[in-house]
Coordinates of C-alpha atoms and ligand atoms in Angstrom, one line a residue:
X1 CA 73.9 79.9 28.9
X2 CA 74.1 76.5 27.9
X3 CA 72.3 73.5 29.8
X4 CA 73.8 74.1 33.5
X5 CA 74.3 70.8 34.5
X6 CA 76.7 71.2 38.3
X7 CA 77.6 68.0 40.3
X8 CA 78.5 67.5 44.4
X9 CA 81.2 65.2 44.1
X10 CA 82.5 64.7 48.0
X11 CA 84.5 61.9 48.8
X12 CA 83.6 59.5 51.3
X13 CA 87.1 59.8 53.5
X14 CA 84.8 61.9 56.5
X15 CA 81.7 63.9 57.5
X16 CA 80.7 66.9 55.5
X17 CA 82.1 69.6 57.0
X18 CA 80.3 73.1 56.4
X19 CA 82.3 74.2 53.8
X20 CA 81.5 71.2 52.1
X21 CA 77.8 71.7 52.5
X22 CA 78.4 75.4 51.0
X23 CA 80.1 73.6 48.1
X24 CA 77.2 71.7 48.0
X25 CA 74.8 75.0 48.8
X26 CA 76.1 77.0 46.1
X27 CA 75.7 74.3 43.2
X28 CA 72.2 73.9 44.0
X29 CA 71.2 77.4 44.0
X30 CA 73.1 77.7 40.5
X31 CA 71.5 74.6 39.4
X32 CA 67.6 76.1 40.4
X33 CA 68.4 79.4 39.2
X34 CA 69.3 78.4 35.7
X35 CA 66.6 75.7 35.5
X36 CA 69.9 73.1 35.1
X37 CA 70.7 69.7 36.9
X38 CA 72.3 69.0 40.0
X39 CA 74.2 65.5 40.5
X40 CA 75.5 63.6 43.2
X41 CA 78.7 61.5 42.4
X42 CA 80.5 60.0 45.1
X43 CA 84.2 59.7 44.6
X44 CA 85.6 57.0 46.3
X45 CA 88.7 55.9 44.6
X46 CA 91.1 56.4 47.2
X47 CA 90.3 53.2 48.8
X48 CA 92.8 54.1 51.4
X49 CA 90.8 56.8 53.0
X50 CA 87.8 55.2 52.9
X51 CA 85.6 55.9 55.8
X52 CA 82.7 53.3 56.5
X53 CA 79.4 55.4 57.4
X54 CA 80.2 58.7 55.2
X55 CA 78.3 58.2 52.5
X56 CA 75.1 57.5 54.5
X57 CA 76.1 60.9 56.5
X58 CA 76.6 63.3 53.5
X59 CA 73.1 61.9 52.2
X60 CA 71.5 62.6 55.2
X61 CA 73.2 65.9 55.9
X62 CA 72.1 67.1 52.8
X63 CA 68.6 66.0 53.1
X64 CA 68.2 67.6 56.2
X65 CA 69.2 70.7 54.8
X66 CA 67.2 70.4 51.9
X67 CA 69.7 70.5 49.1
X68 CA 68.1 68.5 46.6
X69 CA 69.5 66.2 43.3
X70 CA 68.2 65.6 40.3
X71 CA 70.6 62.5 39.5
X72 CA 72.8 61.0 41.7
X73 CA 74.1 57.7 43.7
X74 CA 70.8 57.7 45.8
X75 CA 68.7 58.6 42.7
X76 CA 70.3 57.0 39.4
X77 CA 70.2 58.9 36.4
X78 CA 70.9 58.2 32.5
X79 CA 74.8 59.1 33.5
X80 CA 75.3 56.8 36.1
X81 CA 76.5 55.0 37.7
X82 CA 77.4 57.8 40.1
X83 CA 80.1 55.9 42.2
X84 CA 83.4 55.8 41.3
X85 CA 83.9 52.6 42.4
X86 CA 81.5 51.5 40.1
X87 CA 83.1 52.7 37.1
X88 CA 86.6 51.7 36.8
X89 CA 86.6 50.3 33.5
X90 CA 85.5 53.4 31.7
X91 CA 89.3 55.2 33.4
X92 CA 91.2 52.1 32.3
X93 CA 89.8 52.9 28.9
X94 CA 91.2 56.5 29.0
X95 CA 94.2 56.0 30.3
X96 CA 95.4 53.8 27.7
X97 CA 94.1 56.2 24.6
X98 CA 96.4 59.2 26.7
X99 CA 99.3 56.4 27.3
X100 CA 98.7 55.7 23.2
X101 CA 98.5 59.4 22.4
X102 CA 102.1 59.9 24.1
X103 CA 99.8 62.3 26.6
X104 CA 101.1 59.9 29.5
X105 CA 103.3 57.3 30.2
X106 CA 103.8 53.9 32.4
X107 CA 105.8 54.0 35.2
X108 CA 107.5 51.7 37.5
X109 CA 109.8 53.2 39.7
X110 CA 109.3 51.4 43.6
X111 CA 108.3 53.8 46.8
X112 CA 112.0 53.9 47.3
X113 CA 113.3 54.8 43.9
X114 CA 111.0 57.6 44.2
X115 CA 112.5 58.9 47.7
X116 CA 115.6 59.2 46.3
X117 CA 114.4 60.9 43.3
X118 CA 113.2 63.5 46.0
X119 CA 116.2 63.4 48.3
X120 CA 118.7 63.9 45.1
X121 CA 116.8 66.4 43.2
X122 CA 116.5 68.5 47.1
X123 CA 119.9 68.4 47.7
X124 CA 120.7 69.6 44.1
X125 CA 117.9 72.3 44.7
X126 CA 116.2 71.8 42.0
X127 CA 113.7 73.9 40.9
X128 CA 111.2 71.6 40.7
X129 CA 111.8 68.7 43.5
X130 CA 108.9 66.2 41.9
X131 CA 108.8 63.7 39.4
X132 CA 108.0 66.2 36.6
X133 CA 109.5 66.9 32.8
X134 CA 113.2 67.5 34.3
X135 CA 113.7 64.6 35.9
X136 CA 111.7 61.8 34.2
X137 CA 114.4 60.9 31.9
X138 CA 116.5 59.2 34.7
X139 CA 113.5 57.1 35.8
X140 CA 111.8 53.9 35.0
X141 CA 109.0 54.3 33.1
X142 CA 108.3 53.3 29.2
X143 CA 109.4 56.9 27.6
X144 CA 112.6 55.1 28.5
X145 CA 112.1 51.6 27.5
X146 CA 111.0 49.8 24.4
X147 CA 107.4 48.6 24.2
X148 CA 108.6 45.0 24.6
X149 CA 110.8 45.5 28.1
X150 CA 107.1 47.6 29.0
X151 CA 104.7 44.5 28.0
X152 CA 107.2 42.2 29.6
X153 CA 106.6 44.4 33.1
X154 CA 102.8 44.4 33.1
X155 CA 102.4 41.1 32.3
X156 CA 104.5 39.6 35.3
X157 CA 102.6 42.0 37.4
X158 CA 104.8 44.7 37.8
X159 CA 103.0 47.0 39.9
X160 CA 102.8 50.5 38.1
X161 CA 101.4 53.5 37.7
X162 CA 100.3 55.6 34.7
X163 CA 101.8 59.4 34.7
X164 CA 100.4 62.2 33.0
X165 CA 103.3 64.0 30.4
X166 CA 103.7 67.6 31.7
X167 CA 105.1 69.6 29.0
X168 CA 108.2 71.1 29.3
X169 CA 108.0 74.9 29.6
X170 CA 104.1 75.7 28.3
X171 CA 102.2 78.5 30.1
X172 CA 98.1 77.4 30.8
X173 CA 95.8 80.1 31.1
X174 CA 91.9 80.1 31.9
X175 CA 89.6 81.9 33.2
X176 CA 88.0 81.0 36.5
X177 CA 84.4 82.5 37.0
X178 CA 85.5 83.9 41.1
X179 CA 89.6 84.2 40.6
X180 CA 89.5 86.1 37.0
X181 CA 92.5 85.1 34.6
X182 CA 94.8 82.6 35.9
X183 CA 98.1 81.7 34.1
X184 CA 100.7 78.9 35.4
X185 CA 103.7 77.7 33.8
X186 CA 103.7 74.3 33.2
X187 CA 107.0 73.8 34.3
X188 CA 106.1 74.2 38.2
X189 CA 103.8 70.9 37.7
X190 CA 104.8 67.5 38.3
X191 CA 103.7 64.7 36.3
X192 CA 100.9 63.3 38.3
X193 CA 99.7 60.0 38.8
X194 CA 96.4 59.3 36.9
X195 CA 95.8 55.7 37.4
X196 CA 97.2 53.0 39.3
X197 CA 98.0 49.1 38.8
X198 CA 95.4 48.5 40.8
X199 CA 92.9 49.2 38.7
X200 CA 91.9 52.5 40.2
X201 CA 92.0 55.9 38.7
X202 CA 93.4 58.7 41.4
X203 CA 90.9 61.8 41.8
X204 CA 92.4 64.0 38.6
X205 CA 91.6 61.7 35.9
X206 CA 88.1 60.3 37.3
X207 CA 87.2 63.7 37.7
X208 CA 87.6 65.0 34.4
X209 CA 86.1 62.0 33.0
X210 CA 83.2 61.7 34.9
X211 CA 82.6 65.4 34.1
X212 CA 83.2 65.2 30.4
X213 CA 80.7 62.3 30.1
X214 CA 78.3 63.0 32.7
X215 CA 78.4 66.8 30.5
X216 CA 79.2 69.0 33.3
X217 CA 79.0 72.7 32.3
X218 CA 80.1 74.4 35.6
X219 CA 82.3 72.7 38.1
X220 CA 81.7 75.0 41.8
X221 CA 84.1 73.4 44.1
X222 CA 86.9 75.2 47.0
X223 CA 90.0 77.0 45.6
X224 CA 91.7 74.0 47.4
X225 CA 90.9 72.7 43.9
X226 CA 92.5 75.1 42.0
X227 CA 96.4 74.3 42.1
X228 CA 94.8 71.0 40.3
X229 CA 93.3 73.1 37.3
X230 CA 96.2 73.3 35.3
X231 CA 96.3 69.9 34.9
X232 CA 92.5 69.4 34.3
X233 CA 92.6 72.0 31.6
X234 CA 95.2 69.8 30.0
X235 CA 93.9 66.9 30.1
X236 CA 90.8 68.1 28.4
X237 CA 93.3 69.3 25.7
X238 CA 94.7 65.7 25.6
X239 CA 91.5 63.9 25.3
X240 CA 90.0 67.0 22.8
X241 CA 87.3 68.0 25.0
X242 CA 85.7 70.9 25.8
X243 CA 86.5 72.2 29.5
X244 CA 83.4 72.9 31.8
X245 CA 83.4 76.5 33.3
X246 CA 85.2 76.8 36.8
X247 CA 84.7 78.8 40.0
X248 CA 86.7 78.0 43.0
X249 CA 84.8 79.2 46.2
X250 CA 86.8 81.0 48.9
X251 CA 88.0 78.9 51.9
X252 CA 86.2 79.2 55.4
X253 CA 88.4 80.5 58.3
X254 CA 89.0 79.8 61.3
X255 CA 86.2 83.1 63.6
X256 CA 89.6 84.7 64.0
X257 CA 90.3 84.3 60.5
X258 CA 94.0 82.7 60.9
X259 CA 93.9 79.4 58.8
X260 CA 90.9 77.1 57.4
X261 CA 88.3 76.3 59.7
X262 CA 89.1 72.5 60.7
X263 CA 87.0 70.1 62.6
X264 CA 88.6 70.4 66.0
X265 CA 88.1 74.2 65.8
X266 CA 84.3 73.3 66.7
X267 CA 85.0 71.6 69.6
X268 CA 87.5 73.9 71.1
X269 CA 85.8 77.3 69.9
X270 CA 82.3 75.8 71.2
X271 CA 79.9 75.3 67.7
X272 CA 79.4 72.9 65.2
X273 CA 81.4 72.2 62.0
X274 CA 79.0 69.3 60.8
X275 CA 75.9 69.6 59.7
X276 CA 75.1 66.5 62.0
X277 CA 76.3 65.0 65.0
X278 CA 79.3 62.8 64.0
X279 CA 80.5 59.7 65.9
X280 CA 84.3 58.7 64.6
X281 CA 83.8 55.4 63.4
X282 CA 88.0 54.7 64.1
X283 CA 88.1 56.9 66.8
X284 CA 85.0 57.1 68.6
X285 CA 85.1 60.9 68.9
X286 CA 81.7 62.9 69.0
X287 CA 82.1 66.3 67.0
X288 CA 79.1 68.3 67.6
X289 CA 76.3 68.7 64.7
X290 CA 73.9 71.9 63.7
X291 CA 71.1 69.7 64.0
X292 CA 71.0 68.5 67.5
X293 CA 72.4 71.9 68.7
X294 CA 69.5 73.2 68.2
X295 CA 69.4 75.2 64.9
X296 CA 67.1 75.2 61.9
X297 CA 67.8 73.3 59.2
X298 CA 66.4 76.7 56.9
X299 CA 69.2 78.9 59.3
X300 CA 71.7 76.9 58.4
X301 CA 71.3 77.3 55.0
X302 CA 71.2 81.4 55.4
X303 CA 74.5 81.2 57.5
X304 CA 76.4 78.8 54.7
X305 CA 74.7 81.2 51.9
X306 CA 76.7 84.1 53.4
X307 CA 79.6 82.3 54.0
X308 CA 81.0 83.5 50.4
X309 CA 78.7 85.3 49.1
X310 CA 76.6 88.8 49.5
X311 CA 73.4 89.8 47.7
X312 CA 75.1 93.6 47.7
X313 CA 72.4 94.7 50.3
X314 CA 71.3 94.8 53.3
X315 CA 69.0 92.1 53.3
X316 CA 70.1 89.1 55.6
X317 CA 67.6 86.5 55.9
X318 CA 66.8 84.7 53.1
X319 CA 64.4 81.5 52.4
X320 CA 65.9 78.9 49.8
X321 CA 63.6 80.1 46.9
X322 CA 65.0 83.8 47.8
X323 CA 68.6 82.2 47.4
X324 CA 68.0 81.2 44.1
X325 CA 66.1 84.3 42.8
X326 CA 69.4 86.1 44.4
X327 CA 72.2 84.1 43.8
X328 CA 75.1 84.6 41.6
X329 CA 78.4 83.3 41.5
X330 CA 79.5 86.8 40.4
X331 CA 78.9 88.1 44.2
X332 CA 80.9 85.5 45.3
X333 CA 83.7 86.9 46.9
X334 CA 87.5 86.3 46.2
X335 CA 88.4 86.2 50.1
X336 CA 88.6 83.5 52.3
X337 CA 85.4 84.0 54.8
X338 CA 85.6 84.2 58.1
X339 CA 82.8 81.6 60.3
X340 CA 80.9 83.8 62.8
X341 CA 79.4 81.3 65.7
X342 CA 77.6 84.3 67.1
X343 CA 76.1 85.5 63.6
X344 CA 75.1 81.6 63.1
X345 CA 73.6 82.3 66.6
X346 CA 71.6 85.4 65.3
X347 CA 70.4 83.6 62.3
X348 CA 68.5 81.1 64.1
X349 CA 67.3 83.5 66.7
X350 CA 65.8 85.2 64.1
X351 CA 64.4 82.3 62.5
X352 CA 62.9 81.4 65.7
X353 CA 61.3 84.7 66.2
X354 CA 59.5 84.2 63.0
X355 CA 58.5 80.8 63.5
X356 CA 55.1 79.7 63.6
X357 CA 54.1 79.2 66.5
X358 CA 52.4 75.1 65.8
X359 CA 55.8 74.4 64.9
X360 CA 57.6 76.0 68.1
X361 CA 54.5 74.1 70.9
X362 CA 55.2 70.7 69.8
X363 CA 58.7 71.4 70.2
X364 CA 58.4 72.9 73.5
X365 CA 56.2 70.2 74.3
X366 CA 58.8 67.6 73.8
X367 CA 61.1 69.1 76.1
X368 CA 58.8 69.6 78.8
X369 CA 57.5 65.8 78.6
X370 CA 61.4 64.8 79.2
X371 CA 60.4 67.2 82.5
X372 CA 57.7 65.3 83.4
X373 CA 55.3 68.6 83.0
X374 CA 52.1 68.7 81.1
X375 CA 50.1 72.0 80.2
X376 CA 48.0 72.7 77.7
X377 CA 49.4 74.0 73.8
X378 CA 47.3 77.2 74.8
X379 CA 49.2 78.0 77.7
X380 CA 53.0 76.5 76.4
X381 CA 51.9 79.0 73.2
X382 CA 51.6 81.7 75.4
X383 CA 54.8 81.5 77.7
X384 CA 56.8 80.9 74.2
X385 CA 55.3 84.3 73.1
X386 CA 56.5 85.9 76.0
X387 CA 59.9 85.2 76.6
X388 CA 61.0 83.0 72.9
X389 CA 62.7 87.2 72.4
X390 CA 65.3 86.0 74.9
X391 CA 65.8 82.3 73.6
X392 CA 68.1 81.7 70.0
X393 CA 67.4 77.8 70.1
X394 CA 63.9 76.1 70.9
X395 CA 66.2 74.1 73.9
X396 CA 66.5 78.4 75.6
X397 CA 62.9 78.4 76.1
X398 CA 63.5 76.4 79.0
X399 CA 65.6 78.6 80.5
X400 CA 63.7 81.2 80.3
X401 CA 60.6 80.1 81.4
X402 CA 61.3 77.1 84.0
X403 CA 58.9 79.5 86.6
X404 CA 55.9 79.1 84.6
X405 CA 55.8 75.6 85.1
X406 CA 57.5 75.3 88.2
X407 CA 56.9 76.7 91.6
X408 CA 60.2 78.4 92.8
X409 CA 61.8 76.2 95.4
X410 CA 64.6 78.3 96.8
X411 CA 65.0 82.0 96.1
X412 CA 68.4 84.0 94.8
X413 CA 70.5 84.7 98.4
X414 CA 71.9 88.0 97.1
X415 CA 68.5 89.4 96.1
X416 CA 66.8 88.8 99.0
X417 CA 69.9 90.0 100.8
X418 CA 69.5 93.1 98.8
X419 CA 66.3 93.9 97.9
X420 CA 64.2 91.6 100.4
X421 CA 63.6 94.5 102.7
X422 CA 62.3 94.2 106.9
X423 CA 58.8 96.0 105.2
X424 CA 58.5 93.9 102.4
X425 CA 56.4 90.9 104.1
X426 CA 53.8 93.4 105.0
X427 CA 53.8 95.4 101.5
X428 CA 53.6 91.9 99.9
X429 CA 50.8 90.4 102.1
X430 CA 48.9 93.6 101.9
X431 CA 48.9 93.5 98.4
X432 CA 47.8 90.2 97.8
X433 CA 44.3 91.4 99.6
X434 CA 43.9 93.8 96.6
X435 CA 45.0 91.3 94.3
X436 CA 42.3 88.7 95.6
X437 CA 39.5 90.8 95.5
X438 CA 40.1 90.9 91.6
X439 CA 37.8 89.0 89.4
X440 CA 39.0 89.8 86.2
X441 CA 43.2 89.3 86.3
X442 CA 44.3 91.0 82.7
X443 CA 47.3 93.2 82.6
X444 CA 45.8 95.9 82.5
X445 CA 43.6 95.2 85.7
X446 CA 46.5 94.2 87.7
X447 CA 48.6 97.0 86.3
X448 CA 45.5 99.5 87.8
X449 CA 45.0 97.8 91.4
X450 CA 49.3 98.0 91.7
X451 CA 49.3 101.6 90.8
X452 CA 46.6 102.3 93.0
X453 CA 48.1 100.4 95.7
X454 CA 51.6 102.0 95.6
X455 CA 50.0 105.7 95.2
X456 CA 47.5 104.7 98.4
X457 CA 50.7 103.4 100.4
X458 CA 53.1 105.8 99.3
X459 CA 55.5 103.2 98.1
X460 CA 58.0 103.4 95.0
X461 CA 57.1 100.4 92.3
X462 CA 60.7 98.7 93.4
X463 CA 59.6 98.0 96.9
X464 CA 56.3 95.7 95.1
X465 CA 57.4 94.5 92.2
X466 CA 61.2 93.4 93.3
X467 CA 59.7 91.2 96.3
X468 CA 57.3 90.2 93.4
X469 CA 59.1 89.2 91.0
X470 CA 61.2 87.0 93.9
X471 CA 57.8 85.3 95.2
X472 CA 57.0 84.7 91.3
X473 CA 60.4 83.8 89.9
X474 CA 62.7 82.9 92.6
X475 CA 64.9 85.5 91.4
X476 CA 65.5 88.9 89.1
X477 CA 64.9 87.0 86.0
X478 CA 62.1 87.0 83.5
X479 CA 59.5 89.3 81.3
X480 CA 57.5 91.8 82.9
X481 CA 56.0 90.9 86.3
X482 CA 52.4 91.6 85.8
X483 CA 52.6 89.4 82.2
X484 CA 53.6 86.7 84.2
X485 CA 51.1 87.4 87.2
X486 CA 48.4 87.4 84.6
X487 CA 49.5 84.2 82.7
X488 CA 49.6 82.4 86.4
X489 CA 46.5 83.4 87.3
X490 CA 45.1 84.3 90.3
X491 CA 45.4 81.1 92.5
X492 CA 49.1 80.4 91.5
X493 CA 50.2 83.9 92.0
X494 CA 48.5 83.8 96.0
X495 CA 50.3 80.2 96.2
X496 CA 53.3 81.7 95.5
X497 CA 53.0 84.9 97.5
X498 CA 52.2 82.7 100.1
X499 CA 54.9 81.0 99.7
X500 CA 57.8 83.6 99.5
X501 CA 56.3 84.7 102.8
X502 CA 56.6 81.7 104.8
X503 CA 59.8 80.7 103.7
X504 CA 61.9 83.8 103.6
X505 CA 62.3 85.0 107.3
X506 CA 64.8 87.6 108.6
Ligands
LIG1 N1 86.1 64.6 45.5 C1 86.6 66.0 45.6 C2 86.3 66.5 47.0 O1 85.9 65.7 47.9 C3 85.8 66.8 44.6 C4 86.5 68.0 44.1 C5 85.8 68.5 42.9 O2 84.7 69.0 43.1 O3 86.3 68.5 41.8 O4 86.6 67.6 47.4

C-alpha cells in the first residue's frame, strides 16, 4: 500500500456527535495500522453555519478520547495551513484553471432567477429539477455570454458564483472500499457550486483540493458523503489528478434503528450523543456528554469501534493498540448500525470491573468528599471490591454502598412489615452476645458462630440474617451480610444492632 496518509476534516457548524468521533475513530486506527499519517483539517468555509466554540470542542473531544494527529490545525504540519479559512487563495486559483479549462463556468443568475428555474422546470417535470446540463442554456452564466459582457459583470461587482460543467449523459464508476462498485449517470447531477463571489470555496471543491495537495490516500468519511462522489471523482478528472481511495462508513441509527441517530435522540432516549457535555452557544441547550456521565474515555472508544465494524469473533473488549492490530476497513459493514445505550452500558461496566483499583479510590474518594465522609483508601478499596459487580459507572458505587459509610437512619416499611417478625428482637439481641464474645471477626468466624447459633436455637438462616441485614442496611439491599458485618467491624455492627432494636417497636 502506498503512504496512508487519512485526514478528520469536521466542520465547525456543532459538537461532534459520535458518529463523527467514529469517523474520526476509524481513520486513526487505519492511520496506526499502516504506519501512515493522520491530519486534522477544519473546514470552515460555510461561514454561515459557523458555530463559535466548536472547534475548541472537537479538539478536546478527541483528546479526551485519545485519538491522536500527526499534523493538523492544533499541530501544524509541512501541509498546512489546516484551516480552510486560511487558505482561500489556493481555491481561487483552481477555480479559475477549471473556469479556463471549460471544466466550469461563471454564473450570475439572482436567488430569484434561480426559484423560478426550480418552479418551471417542476411544473414541466423535468427529469432533473436542478440547475444541471439541461437547463443551463436558458441561464445567465458566461457559457452564454461573451468574455467581455462576463469581465464587464465581475468587475462592477456582480455577485456570482462559479459552477462546475456536469456532462451531459456520462456514466462515473468507482469503486468504494465498504459499498463495492458504484456507477451513476451523470445526468442525475446538477451543476454544483464550487466557489463563490465571496471569495470562498463551498465544501466540494476545498475538499478535493485540500486532499490532492495535502496527498491524501484514503478518504474514511459517512456514506452521507457519497451522493457527492460523483462529482469528486470528476473533478479529479478535470484537474488530472489522481483520486484518493474511498470508504463511506455506515450511518448510526436511531436504538430502534428507524432513521440516523440525531442529537435530540439523547435526550429523549436518556444517553449521550457527544462525546462531551455541550452547552448551545445560540440556544443555551445542555445535551448530555460520555464524559461527565460517567463513562471511560477507553469504553467509549470500544462502543464507537463496534459501531460499524466486527473483528469476525467473539471477542468484545478491545484496548486501542488491540484496535489497530484488528482493524480493517474490509469488516466494516455495509449496514447502517444500530446505537445500543445498554451495550454502551456494558462496555463500561466491564471496563470498570477491570479497573485498577488506584484508579477507581481516588475516584470514589472524590465523591465521598462532596458527602462530607472521610475513610481511609484501605477501607473505600475494599467496599469498591465488594459491591463495584453491581455498579456500571464509578458515580453507582454510591448507591450501592451508602451503608458502609452511613449509619441507616430509617429502615424499609414493607420489610419490616414483612419480615420484621414479634421474635426477632430477641433472636437479634441474643445474637449479638455471641457476636461480642468474638475476638477475631473474619468471615469465616462469623459465618461459624451464626451457624452455630441458628443450629443451637433451632432457627432457619432467614429469621437472623433478614433482621440483619435490616439493622445493617436499612433495607434488603447489598452483598452478602456477613461480608459487610466483617468489613464494619465489631463495634459498628453492635451500634447498629443496637440501633435497629431501639427504634423498631411493634
Ligand atoms: N467537512 C465534512 C464534514 O464535516 C467532511 C466530509 C469529508 O470527510 O469529506 O462532514
Amino acid at each position: 500500500m502506498k503512504n496512508v496518509r487519512v485526514r478528520f476534516a469536521p466542520s465547525p457548524t456543532g459538537p461532534l456527535h459520535i458518529g463523527g468521533v467514529r469517523t474520526a475513530l476509524y481513520n486513526f486506527l487505519f492511520a496506526r495500522k499502516h504506519s501512515g499519517s493522520m491530519v486534522l483539517r477544519i473546514e470552515d468555509t460555510d461561514q454561515k453555519r459557523f458555530v463559535h466554540g466548536a472547534e475548541d470542542y472537537i479538539l478536546k473531544s478527541l483528546k479526551w478520547c485519545g485519538i491522536e494527529f500527526d499534523e493538523g490545525v492544533h499541530k501544524g504540519g509541512e501541509f498546512g495551513p489546516y484551516r480552510q479559512s486560511e487558505r482561500k487563495e489556493i481555491y481561487q486559483k483552481y477555480a479559475e484553471q477549471l473556469i479556463k479549462q471549460g471544466a466550469a463556468y461563471y454564473a450570475f443568475d439572482t436567488p430569484a432567477e434561480l426559484e423560478s428555474l426550480r418552479k418551471k422546470l417542476e411544473e414541466e417535470k423535468a427529469s432533473n429539477t436542478s440547475y444541471c446540463a439541461a437547463s443551463r442554456g436558458s441561464m445567465k452564466n458566461s457559457l452564454n455570454m461573451t468574455a467581455d459582457e462576463v469581465q464587464l459583470k465581475i468587475s462592477e461587482g456582480e455577485a456570482y458564483v462559479v459552477r462546475f460543467k456536469m456532462p451531459e449523459d456520462e456514466l462515473v464508476n468507482f469503486t468504494d472500499i465498504i459499498r463495492g462498485d458504484v456507477s451513476v449517470n451523470t445526468a442525475t447531477l446538477d451543476d454544483k457550486v464550487l466557489f463563490k463571489s465571496d471569495g470562498m470555496p463551498t465544501y466540494h471543491l476545498a475538499n478535493i483540493v485540500d486532499d490532492h495537495l495535502m496527498e491524501i490516500s484514503h478518504v474514511i468519511r459517512g456514506e452521507e458523503w457519497l451522493p457527492s462522489l460523483p462529482l469528486h471523482i470528476l473533478l479529479y478528472r478535470a484537474f488530472d489528478w489522481d483520486a484518493p481511495q474511498f470508504a463511506h462508513m455506515p450511518l448510526t441509527l436511531k436504538p430502534d434503528g428507524k432513521g440516523k441517530l440525531s442529537k435530540r435522540d439523547g435526550a429523549r432516549l436518556g444517553f449521550p450523543v457527544f462525546p462531551l457535555e455541550w452547552k448551545d452557544p445560540n440556544s443555551g441547550e445542555i445535551y448530555a456528554g460520555y464524559l461527565e456521565s460517567g463513562y471511560f474515555p477507553e469504553a467509549f472508544i470500544n462502543i464507537l469501534a463496534f459501531l460499524g465494524w466486527n473483528p469476525g469473533t467473539e471477542k468484545e473488549i478491545f484496548s486501542m493498540d488491540e484496535l489497530i492490530e484488528e482493524f480493517s476497513l474490509e469488516r466494516v459493514g455495509k449496514a447502517g448500525s444500530r446505537f445500543d445505550p445498554e451495550k454502551a452500558k456494558w462496555y463500561n461496566h466491564q471496563y470498570l470491573q477491570a479497573r485498577d483499583m488506584n484508579e477507581i479510590v481516588p475516584l470514589f474518594q472524590e465523591i465521598l468528599k462532596q458527602k462530607n465522609i472521610a475513610a481511609s483508601d484501605d477501607f473505600v478499596a475494599k467496599v469498591v471490591e465488594m459491591v463495584k459487580d453491581r455498579a456500571d459507572f464509578v458515580k453507582d458505587l454510591w448507591d450501592q454502598s451508602f451503608f458502609f459509610f452511613n449509619q441507616p437512619e430509617e429502615y424499609d416499611a414493607q420489610m419490616v412489615k414483612k419480615r420484621w417478625k414479634e421474635n426477632s428482637p430477641q433472636v437479634l439481641g441474643s445474637l449479638q452476645i455471641e457476636l461480642d464474645k468474638l475476638e477475631a471477626y473474619s468471615v469465616e468466624i462469623i459465618e461459624i458462630t451464626i451457624k452455630n447459633f441458628l443450629e443451637q436455637n433451632q432457627l432457619g438462616m432467614g429469621q437472623v440474617m433478614t433482621p440483619l441485614r435490616l439493622a445493617l442496611v436499612g433495607s434488603g439491599m447489598g452483598p452478602g451480610v456477613m461480608d459487610i458485618m466483617a468489613l464494619l467491624g465489631k463495634d459498628e455492627v453492635n451500634k447498629r444492632i443496637e440501633n435497629v432494636l431501639n427504634r423498631i417497636k411493634r
